[in-house]
């Protein structure tokens, strides 16, 4: 992966997103339903695209929202639907389109109440705040359950839009649900939107089924159930947060004020061009709070705070900057968070396990063994943690791409979607309680369990090859060693739940690799980790590519 020479720098103003063009194309273009690239396609995080590519526009949102209304009727979901949006330029047009359809279908809908900064207009809603609202409504209920829609393309570039559905468990929809919605939405597109019910936006706002909901207060008022706010308040430390212009931008000042935290909100700017962001590795603007390039500004100011942190645009991912080490690799922070939580949450049951995706660091397994907890290893995707967080069998669920959530102090679900807000505040809590920042705590873990190196690379693969990779069996891997060590496991199903991983994972005692086909590009991804250093990691990567290529050639 070559690094753009401008990575880490502020963008050239002439290359910023042209917002009038972006929004105009949202309303003016019509998708060609015969082109797969212009159909509704739900991936692991909903439908994403851009109006500039006719892959995210008014027709897509009208059809998808109607499909969700139809799904709710099919499943007899009769409670309120919570809907929120982030700060991407296409999010507000999509919010308008969705509300027009929801109101026309008579769906009891909860929209953001607005605040002073938005002049009373519906504001921005982080993914975890919406998940938390769904869980709060549904607690102790067996009927009239709530669900939700989050309008966000996550950390994607400014020209992108995203639209995802969270069912009554508050988490990401599983593939059975997304397939149903996707197929119905594409049928509506093919029918020229015949079957889509719609009223004007003014009528939708005035409809008795549309009610204002204070997402900010609902979420913030419960934070002391999941984070030790008193410890942060009384720590004598200094903390900083950069919302990166995202959906939590109006949350952080209120969090600091309500709990009297020594927390500086570095920026409250909202600008859909995201011109304040440093360029990511490929020279594009991307609100990736785990990227050292996108996070260059916060890293440069690391010495101003004991710990600082940021979240991506919908605030479901976290980036942690420690004074001692700078930006933590997401895998490193997951290990630190797990070790701290399971030794500082005495009310969690003895059986509460640790959820990790199979491409997350094996440091987590070593930490888990050290604290006497079980690891539940699942395929990629946060949806696999939802049931465990709901019933308390998982105390923590986290994935390698800097997304995680965990239980309240008394072992109740807080958010069944990823929550970057509580992961940032947890970094402040552990620093306040232990006197060591997350970077120092990770160094201590490496002294006990070794210091792994981890990387992901992409390799070319056509559609047929990707399909073959997704259907591999362990028996097709005939090698007995990987990078000089005996192979201990060959996996095509996740050990934690037996679900297909859509690829292959090969493990040794000193390292591992996992290969998975990309869902959006003609490549497959190789994740690899070594506990014996960079040279050994490169050897794992080379042998992994040769092994997989050999299998793909038949």
Coordinates of C-alpha atoms in Angstrom, one line a residue:
X1 CA 0.0 0.0 0.0
X2 CA 1.7 3.2 -1.2
X3 CA 1.2 6.3 1.0
X4 CA 0.2 9.5 -0.8
X5 CA 2.8 12.3 -0.4
X6 CA 0.0 14.6 1.0
X7 CA -1.2 12.1 3.6
X8 CA -1.4 13.8 7.0
X9 CA -1.7 17.3 5.5
X10 CA -4.7 19.6 5.2
X11 CA -6.6 19.3 1.8
X12 CA -6.3 21.6 -1.1
X13 CA -9.4 23.8 -1.1
X14 CA -9.8 23.2 -4.8
X15 CA -10.3 19.5 -4.3
X16 CA -13.0 19.7 -1.6
X17 CA -16.4 18.2 -2.2
X18 CA -18.7 20.4 -4.4
X19 CA -21.7 20.4 -2.1
X20 CA -24.3 22.0 -4.5
X21 CA -23.4 19.5 -7.2
X22 CA -23.5 16.6 -4.7
X23 CA -27.0 17.5 -3.4
X24 CA -28.3 18.4 -6.9
X25 CA -27.3 15.0 -8.2
X26 CA -29.1 13.4 -5.2
X27 CA -32.4 14.8 -6.5
X28 CA -31.8 14.9 -10.3
X29 CA -30.4 11.4 -11.1
X30 CA -32.3 8.2 -11.5
X31 CA -30.6 4.8 -10.9
X32 CA -30.3 2.3 -13.7
X33 CA -31.7 -0.8 -12.0
X34 CA -30.0 -3.1 -14.5
X35 CA -26.6 -1.9 -13.3
X36 CA -25.6 -3.7 -10.0
X37 CA -23.5 -0.6 -9.0
X38 CA -26.7 1.5 -9.0
X39 CA -28.9 -0.9 -7.0
X40 CA -29.6 -0.9 -3.3
X41 CA -26.9 -3.1 -1.8
X42 CA -26.7 -3.7 2.0
X43 CA -23.2 -4.6 3.1
X44 CA -22.1 -5.0 6.8
X45 CA -23.1 -1.4 7.5
X46 CA -26.1 -0.8 5.3
X47 CA -26.4 0.8 1.9
X48 CA -23.6 3.2 0.9
X49 CA -22.8 5.1 -2.2
X50 CA -22.6 8.6 -3.7
X51 CA -25.0 10.7 -5.7
X52 CA -22.1 11.5 -8.0
X53 CA -22.1 7.8 -9.0
X54 CA -25.9 7.4 -9.0
X55 CA -25.5 4.9 -6.2
X56 CA -27.0 7.0 -3.4
X57 CA -29.8 9.3 -4.3
X58 CA -33.5 10.1 -3.6
X59 CA -34.8 7.0 -5.3
X60 CA -32.6 4.7 -3.3
X61 CA -33.7 6.2 0.0
X62 CA -37.4 6.3 -0.9
X63 CA -37.4 2.7 -2.0
X64 CA -35.3 1.5 1.0
X65 CA -37.5 3.4 3.5
X66 CA -40.6 1.9 2.0
X67 CA -39.0 -1.5 2.1
X68 CA -38.3 -1.0 5.9
X69 CA -41.9 0.0 6.4
X70 CA -43.0 -3.2 4.6
X71 CA -40.6 -5.2 6.7
X72 CA -42.0 -3.7 9.9
X73 CA -45.5 -4.7 8.8
X74 CA -44.4 -8.2 7.9
X75 CA -42.7 -8.7 11.3
X76 CA -45.5 -6.9 13.2
X77 CA -43.1 -4.3 14.6
X78 CA -45.5 -1.6 16.0
X79 CA -43.4 0.5 18.3
X80 CA -41.7 3.8 17.4
X81 CA -38.9 4.0 14.8
X82 CA -35.9 6.1 16.0
X83 CA -34.2 7.9 13.1
X84 CA -30.9 9.8 13.2
X85 CA -28.4 11.3 10.8
X86 CA -24.7 12.3 10.8
X87 CA -23.0 15.4 9.3
X88 CA -22.3 14.1 5.8
X89 CA -23.8 16.4 3.1
X90 CA -26.1 13.7 1.8
X91 CA -27.4 12.7 5.2
X92 CA -29.9 15.5 5.6
X93 CA -31.5 15.1 2.1
X94 CA -31.8 11.4 2.9
X95 CA -33.3 12.2 6.3
X96 CA -36.0 14.3 4.5
X97 CA -36.7 11.6 2.0
X98 CA -37.0 8.9 4.7
X99 CA -39.3 11.0 6.9
X100 CA -41.6 11.7 4.0
X101 CA -42.1 7.9 3.5
X102 CA -42.3 7.0 7.2
X103 CA -45.0 9.6 7.8
X104 CA -47.0 8.5 4.7
X105 CA -46.9 4.9 6.0
X106 CA -48.1 6.0 9.4
X107 CA -45.0 4.9 11.2
X108 CA -44.6 6.3 14.7
X109 CA -41.3 8.1 14.2
X110 CA -38.9 9.7 16.7
X111 CA -36.6 12.4 15.3
X112 CA -34.0 14.5 17.1
X113 CA -35.4 17.3 19.2
X114 CA -32.8 19.8 18.0
X115 CA -30.7 22.0 20.2
X116 CA -29.4 25.6 20.4
X117 CA -26.6 24.9 18.0
X118 CA -29.0 23.7 15.3
X119 CA -31.5 26.5 15.9
X120 CA -34.1 23.9 16.9
X121 CA -33.9 22.0 13.6
X122 CA -33.4 18.2 13.9
X123 CA -29.7 17.7 14.8
X124 CA -27.2 14.9 14.6
X125 CA -27.4 11.5 16.2
X126 CA -24.5 9.1 16.9
X127 CA -25.1 5.5 16.1
X128 CA -24.7 4.4 19.8
X129 CA -27.2 7.1 20.9
X130 CA -29.8 5.6 18.6
X131 CA -29.0 2.0 19.7
X132 CA -29.2 3.1 23.3
X133 CA -32.6 4.7 22.7
X134 CA -34.0 1.5 21.1
X135 CA -32.8 -0.6 24.1
X136 CA -34.2 1.9 26.6
X137 CA -37.6 1.8 25.0
X138 CA -37.7 -2.0 24.6
X139 CA -36.5 -2.8 28.1
X140 CA -39.0 -5.1 29.8
X141 CA -41.3 -4.9 26.8
X142 CA -42.7 -7.8 24.8
X143 CA -44.8 -5.8 22.4
X144 CA -44.8 -2.4 20.6
X145 CA -41.0 -2.8 20.2
X146 CA -38.9 0.0 18.7
X147 CA -36.3 -0.1 15.9
X148 CA -34.3 2.5 14.0
X149 CA -32.6 4.0 11.0
X150 CA -29.2 5.6 11.1
X151 CA -28.2 7.7 8.1
X152 CA -24.4 7.6 7.9
X153 CA -21.6 6.2 5.7
X154 CA -19.5 6.1 8.8
X155 CA -15.9 7.4 8.2
X156 CA -16.3 7.4 4.4
X157 CA -15.3 10.5 2.3
X158 CA -17.5 13.6 2.3
X159 CA -19.2 12.7 -1.1
X160 CA -20.6 9.5 0.3
X161 CA -23.9 8.7 1.9
X162 CA -25.1 5.8 4.0
X163 CA -28.4 4.3 5.2
X164 CA -28.6 1.4 7.7
X165 CA -31.4 -0.3 9.7
X166 CA -31.2 -1.4 13.3
X167 CA -33.9 -3.9 14.3
X168 CA -35.5 -4.2 17.7
X169 CA -32.3 -5.6 19.4
X170 CA -30.7 -2.2 18.7
X171 CA -27.7 -3.6 16.8
X172 CA -26.8 -3.9 13.1
X173 CA -29.3 -5.9 11.1
X174 CA -28.3 -9.5 10.3
X175 CA -28.1 -10.7 6.7
X176 CA -31.6 -12.2 6.7
X177 CA -33.1 -8.8 7.4
X178 CA -30.9 -6.9 5.1
X179 CA -31.5 -9.3 2.2
X180 CA -35.3 -8.9 2.7
X181 CA -35.0 -5.1 2.7
X182 CA -32.5 -5.0 -0.2
X183 CA -34.7 -7.2 -2.4
X184 CA -37.9 -5.3 -1.7
X185 CA -36.1 -2.0 -2.3
X186 CA -34.7 -3.1 -5.6
X187 CA -38.2 -4.3 -6.7
X188 CA -39.6 -0.9 -5.9
X189 CA -36.8 0.7 -8.0
X190 CA -37.6 -1.6 -10.9
X191 CA -41.3 -0.6 -10.6
X192 CA -40.4 3.0 -10.9
X193 CA -41.2 3.6 -7.2
X194 CA -44.8 2.3 -7.7
X195 CA -45.8 1.2 -4.2
X196 CA -43.8 3.9 -2.4
X197 CA -46.0 6.0 -0.2
X198 CA -44.9 9.6 0.4
X199 CA -46.1 13.0 1.7
X200 CA -44.3 16.4 1.6
X201 CA -41.7 17.1 4.2
X202 CA -43.9 19.8 5.8
X203 CA -46.7 17.3 6.2
X204 CA -44.2 14.7 7.6
X205 CA -43.0 17.1 10.2
X206 CA -46.5 18.1 11.2
X207 CA -47.8 14.5 11.2
X208 CA -49.0 13.3 14.6
X209 CA -46.8 10.2 14.1
X210 CA -43.7 12.4 14.0
X211 CA -42.4 13.2 17.5
X212 CA -39.3 15.0 18.8
X213 CA -37.0 13.0 21.0
X214 CA -34.1 14.3 23.0
X215 CA -31.4 11.9 21.9
X216 CA -28.7 14.0 23.6
X217 CA -30.2 14.0 27.1
X218 CA -31.4 10.4 26.8
X219 CA -27.9 9.1 26.1
X220 CA -25.8 11.5 28.3
X221 CA -28.0 11.1 31.4
X222 CA -27.1 7.4 31.6
X223 CA -23.4 7.6 31.0
X224 CA -22.5 7.2 34.6
X225 CA -24.1 3.7 34.5
X226 CA -21.3 2.6 32.2
X227 CA -18.3 4.9 32.9
X228 CA -16.8 6.0 36.3
X229 CA -17.4 9.7 35.7
X230 CA -16.5 10.6 39.3
X231 CA -13.0 9.1 38.9
X232 CA -12.5 11.2 35.7
X233 CA -13.8 14.3 37.4
X234 CA -11.6 14.0 40.5
X235 CA -8.5 12.8 38.6
X236 CA -6.5 16.0 38.4
X237 CA -5.7 14.9 34.8
X238 CA -6.4 16.7 31.5
X239 CA -8.3 15.1 28.6
X240 CA -9.2 16.2 25.1
X241 CA -11.7 15.1 22.5
X242 CA -12.1 16.0 18.8
X243 CA -15.5 15.0 17.4
X244 CA -14.0 15.3 13.9
X245 CA -17.1 17.3 12.9
X246 CA -19.2 14.2 13.4
X247 CA -22.6 13.4 14.9
X248 CA -21.4 13.7 18.5
X249 CA -20.3 17.3 18.0
X250 CA -23.0 18.7 20.3
X251 CA -22.7 15.9 22.8
X252 CA -19.2 16.4 24.2
X253 CA -19.6 19.8 25.8
X254 CA -22.7 18.7 27.5
X255 CA -21.0 15.5 28.8
X256 CA -18.2 17.6 30.2
X257 CA -20.6 20.1 31.8
X258 CA -23.0 17.5 33.2
X259 CA -20.3 15.4 34.9
X260 CA -17.8 18.3 35.5
X261 CA -15.1 16.6 33.6
X262 CA -11.6 18.1 32.9
X263 CA -12.4 17.5 29.2
X264 CA -11.6 20.0 26.5
X265 CA -13.6 19.8 23.3
X266 CA -11.0 20.7 20.8
X267 CA -13.4 21.6 18.0
X268 CA -17.2 22.0 17.5
X269 CA -17.0 22.8 13.8
X270 CA -19.5 21.2 11.5
X271 CA -18.5 21.5 7.8
X272 CA -19.7 18.9 5.3
X273 CA -16.6 19.4 3.2
X274 CA -14.6 18.3 6.2
X275 CA -11.8 20.7 5.1
X276 CA -10.4 20.6 8.7
X277 CA -9.5 16.9 8.4
X278 CA -6.0 15.8 7.5
X279 CA -5.7 13.6 4.4
X280 CA -5.7 9.9 4.9
X281 CA -3.2 7.4 3.5
X282 CA -4.5 7.7 -0.1
X283 CA -4.8 11.5 -0.2
X284 CA -8.5 11.4 0.4
X285 CA -10.5 13.0 3.2
X286 CA -11.7 10.2 5.5
X287 CA -12.8 10.6 9.1
X288 CA -11.0 7.4 10.2
X289 CA -10.1 8.0 13.8
X290 CA -7.8 4.9 13.8
X291 CA -5.6 6.2 10.9
X292 CA -2.4 8.0 11.9
X293 CA -2.7 10.1 8.8
X294 CA -6.3 11.3 9.4
X295 CA -5.5 11.8 13.1
X296 CA -2.2 13.7 12.5
X297 CA -3.6 16.9 14.0
X298 CA -4.6 15.3 17.3
X299 CA -1.3 13.3 17.4
X300 CA 0.7 16.6 17.1
X301 CA -1.1 17.9 20.2
X302 CA -0.7 14.7 22.2
X303 CA 1.4 16.4 24.9
X304 CA -1.3 18.9 25.8
X305 CA -3.4 16.1 27.4
X306 CA -2.9 13.0 29.5
X307 CA -5.2 11.3 27.0
X308 CA -7.1 12.6 24.0
X309 CA -9.5 10.8 21.7
X310 CA -11.7 11.2 18.6
X311 CA -14.6 9.4 17.0
X312 CA -15.6 8.9 13.4
X313 CA -18.5 10.7 11.8
X314 CA -21.3 8.6 13.3
X315 CA -19.3 8.1 16.6
X316 CA -19.3 4.3 16.5
X317 CA -15.5 4.1 16.3
X318 CA -12.8 5.4 18.5
X319 CA -9.2 6.6 18.2
X320 CA -7.1 6.9 21.4
X321 CA -4.0 9.2 21.7
X322 CA -1.9 8.6 24.8
X323 CA 0.7 11.1 25.9
X324 CA 3.1 8.2 26.4
X325 CA 2.9 6.6 22.9
X326 CA 0.7 8.6 20.6
X327 CA -2.1 7.0 18.6
X328 CA -2.8 3.4 19.7
X329 CA -3.3 0.7 17.2
X330 CA -7.0 -0.3 17.5
X331 CA -6.0 -3.9 18.4
X332 CA -3.7 -2.6 21.1
X333 CA -6.4 -0.5 22.7
X334 CA -8.9 -3.4 22.5
X335 CA -6.5 -5.5 24.5
X336 CA -6.0 -2.7 27.1
X337 CA -9.8 -2.1 27.4
X338 CA -10.5 -5.7 27.9
X339 CA -7.9 -6.2 30.6
X340 CA -9.0 -3.1 32.4
X341 CA -12.8 -3.7 32.2
X342 CA -12.7 -7.3 33.4
X343 CA -10.6 -6.4 36.4
X344 CA -12.7 -3.3 37.3
X345 CA -16.3 -4.4 36.8
X346 CA -16.9 -6.7 39.8
X347 CA -20.6 -6.9 39.2
X348 CA -20.2 -8.6 35.8
X349 CA -20.9 -12.3 36.1
X350 CA -18.1 -14.9 36.2
X351 CA -19.3 -16.3 32.9
X352 CA -19.2 -13.0 31.0
X353 CA -17.0 -13.6 28.0
X354 CA -15.0 -11.5 25.6
X355 CA -16.2 -11.2 22.0
X356 CA -13.6 -10.7 19.3
X357 CA -13.6 -11.0 15.5
X358 CA -11.4 -13.6 14.0
X359 CA -9.1 -10.9 12.4
X360 CA -8.5 -9.2 15.7
X361 CA -5.2 -9.5 17.5
X362 CA -4.3 -12.7 19.3
X363 CA -3.0 -10.5 22.1
X364 CA -6.7 -10.5 23.2
X365 CA -6.6 -14.3 23.6
X366 CA -3.5 -14.0 25.7
X367 CA -4.9 -11.3 27.9
X368 CA -8.2 -13.3 28.3
X369 CA -6.2 -16.3 29.4
X370 CA -4.3 -14.1 31.9
X371 CA -7.5 -12.9 33.5
X372 CA -9.3 -16.2 33.3
X373 CA -12.0 -15.2 30.8
X374 CA -13.3 -17.1 27.7
X375 CA -13.0 -15.7 24.2
X376 CA -15.8 -16.0 21.7
X377 CA -14.3 -15.6 18.3
X378 CA -16.8 -14.7 15.5
X379 CA -16.7 -13.7 11.8
X380 CA -16.2 -10.0 10.8
X381 CA -19.1 -7.8 11.7
X382 CA -20.4 -6.3 14.9
X383 CA -23.8 -8.0 14.4
X384 CA -22.3 -11.2 15.8
X385 CA -22.0 -9.6 19.3
X386 CA -25.5 -8.3 19.6
X387 CA -27.1 -11.4 21.3
X388 CA -24.3 -11.8 23.7
X389 CA -24.4 -8.2 24.8
X390 CA -28.2 -8.4 25.1
X391 CA -28.2 -11.4 27.5
X392 CA -25.0 -10.5 29.3
X393 CA -23.0 -13.6 28.1
X394 CA -20.5 -11.1 26.6
X395 CA -19.2 -8.4 28.8
X396 CA -17.4 -6.8 25.8
X397 CA -17.5 -7.1 22.0
X398 CA -14.9 -5.6 19.8
X399 CA -13.6 -5.7 16.3
X400 CA -10.2 -4.8 14.8
X401 CA -11.6 -1.7 12.9
X402 CA -11.8 0.3 16.2
X403 CA -15.4 -0.6 17.0
X404 CA -16.5 -1.9 20.4
X405 CA -19.2 -1.8 23.1
X406 CA -19.5 -3.2 26.7
X407 CA -22.0 -3.7 29.5
X408 CA -23.0 -1.2 32.2
X409 CA -21.6 -1.6 35.7
X410 CA -24.5 -3.9 36.7
X411 CA -24.2 -6.1 33.6
X412 CA -26.9 -4.6 31.4
X413 CA -26.6 -3.8 27.7
X414 CA -25.8 -0.2 27.0
X415 CA -25.4 -0.2 23.2
X416 CA -25.6 -3.2 20.9
X417 CA -24.0 -1.2 18.2
X418 CA -20.4 0.1 18.3
X419 CA -19.9 3.0 20.7
X420 CA -16.9 5.2 20.2
X421 CA -18.0 7.6 23.0
X422 CA -17.7 5.2 25.8
X423 CA -14.5 3.8 24.5
X424 CA -13.0 7.3 24.5
X425 CA -14.3 8.0 28.0
X426 CA -13.0 4.6 29.2
X427 CA -9.5 5.7 28.2
X428 CA -9.9 8.6 30.6
X429 CA -11.4 6.4 33.3
X430 CA -8.5 3.9 33.2
X431 CA -5.9 6.7 33.3
X432 CA -7.7 8.3 36.3
X433 CA -8.1 5.1 38.2
X434 CA -4.7 3.4 37.6
X435 CA -2.5 6.4 37.0
X436 CA -1.3 5.0 33.8
X437 CA -2.5 5.9 30.3
X438 CA -3.6 3.3 27.7
X439 CA -0.2 3.4 26.0
X440 CA 1.6 2.6 29.3
X441 CA -0.9 -0.1 30.0
X442 CA -0.3 -1.7 26.6
X443 CA 3.4 -1.7 27.2
X444 CA 2.8 -3.5 30.4
X445 CA 0.8 -6.1 28.6
X446 CA 3.6 -6.7 26.1
X447 CA 6.0 -7.4 28.9
X448 CA 3.7 -10.1 30.1
X449 CA 2.4 -11.6 26.8
X450 CA 4.8 -10.5 24.0
X451 CA 4.6 -7.7 21.5
X452 CA 2.8 -8.6 18.3
X453 CA 3.0 -6.8 15.0
X454 CA -0.1 -6.8 12.8
X455 CA -1.0 -5.7 9.3
X456 CA -3.5 -6.0 6.4
X457 CA -2.6 -6.2 2.7
X458 CA -4.7 -6.7 -0.4
X459 CA -4.1 -9.0 -3.3
X460 CA -5.8 -9.2 -6.7
X461 CA -8.6 -11.7 -7.2
X462 CA -11.4 -11.8 -9.8
X463 CA -15.0 -12.6 -9.0
X464 CA -14.6 -16.4 -9.5
X465 CA -11.5 -16.5 -7.4
X466 CA -13.2 -14.6 -4.6
X467 CA -16.1 -17.0 -4.7
X468 CA -13.7 -19.9 -4.4
X469 CA -12.0 -18.3 -1.5
X470 CA -15.3 -17.8 0.3
X471 CA -16.0 -21.6 -0.1
X472 CA -12.6 -23.0 1.0
X473 CA -12.4 -26.0 3.3
X474 CA -9.6 -26.6 5.7
X475 CA -8.7 -29.8 3.8
X476 CA -7.7 -27.8 0.8
X477 CA -4.7 -26.3 2.8
X478 CA -2.1 -29.1 2.7
X479 CA 0.8 -27.1 4.2
X480 CA 1.9 -28.2 7.6
X481 CA 3.9 -25.1 8.5
X482 CA 3.5 -21.4 8.3
X483 CA 6.7 -19.2 8.5
X484 CA 8.7 -21.9 10.2
X485 CA 6.1 -22.9 12.8
X486 CA 3.7 -25.9 12.8
X487 CA 0.1 -25.0 11.9
X488 CA -2.2 -25.5 14.9
X489 CA -5.6 -24.6 13.4
X490 CA -7.1 -24.1 9.9
X491 CA -10.5 -22.4 10.1
X492 CA -13.2 -21.7 7.6
X493 CA -15.8 -21.4 10.4
X494 CA -15.6 -19.1 13.5
X495 CA -14.8 -21.1 16.7
X496 CA -17.2 -19.0 18.7
X497 CA -20.4 -19.7 16.9
X498 CA -19.7 -22.0 13.9
X499 CA -20.6 -19.4 11.4
X500 CA -18.8 -19.4 8.0
X501 CA -16.1 -16.8 7.9
X502 CA -16.2 -16.4 4.1
X503 CA -12.5 -17.2 3.8
X504 CA -9.7 -18.9 5.6
X505 CA -7.7 -18.5 8.8
X506 CA -4.5 -20.4 9.6
X507 CA -2.8 -20.2 13.0
X508 CA 0.4 -21.2 14.7
X509 CA 1.7 -20.5 18.2
X510 CA 3.7 -17.6 16.9
X511 CA 1.3 -15.9 14.5
X512 CA -1.6 -16.3 12.1
X513 CA -3.1 -15.0 8.9
X514 CA -6.7 -14.7 7.6
X515 CA -7.7 -14.3 4.0
X516 CA -11.1 -12.9 3.0
X517 CA -12.6 -11.7 -0.3
X518 CA -13.5 -8.1 -0.5
X519 CA -17.2 -7.4 -1.0
X520 CA -16.6 -4.2 -3.0
X521 CA -13.3 -4.6 -4.9
X522 CA -11.6 -7.3 -7.0
X523 CA -9.1 -8.1 -4.3
X524 CA -8.9 -10.4 -1.3
X525 CA -7.6 -9.1 2.1
X526 CA -4.8 -10.8 4.0
X527 CA -4.8 -10.0 7.7
X528 CA -1.7 -11.2 9.5
X529 CA 0.0 -11.0 12.9
X530 CA 3.3 -12.2 14.4
X531 CA 4.7 -12.3 17.9
X532 CA 8.3 -12.6 16.5
X533 CA 8.7 -9.2 14.8
X534 CA 8.4 -7.5 11.4
X535 CA 10.5 -9.9 9.4
X536 CA 8.5 -12.9 10.6
X537 CA 5.3 -11.0 9.8
X538 CA 6.5 -10.4 6.2
X539 CA 7.3 -14.1 5.9
X540 CA 3.7 -15.0 7.1
X541 CA 2.3 -12.5 4.6
X542 CA 4.4 -13.9 1.7
X543 CA 3.6 -17.6 2.5
X544 CA -0.1 -16.7 3.0
X545 CA -0.4 -15.1 -0.4
X546 CA 1.4 -18.1 -2.0
X547 CA -0.8 -20.6 -0.2
X548 CA -4.0 -18.8 -1.0
X549 CA -3.0 -18.2 -4.6
X550 CA -2.2 -21.9 -5.0
X551 CA -5.6 -22.9 -3.7
X552 CA -7.3 -20.4 -6.0
X553 CA -5.5 -21.7 -9.0
X554 CA -6.8 -25.2 -8.2

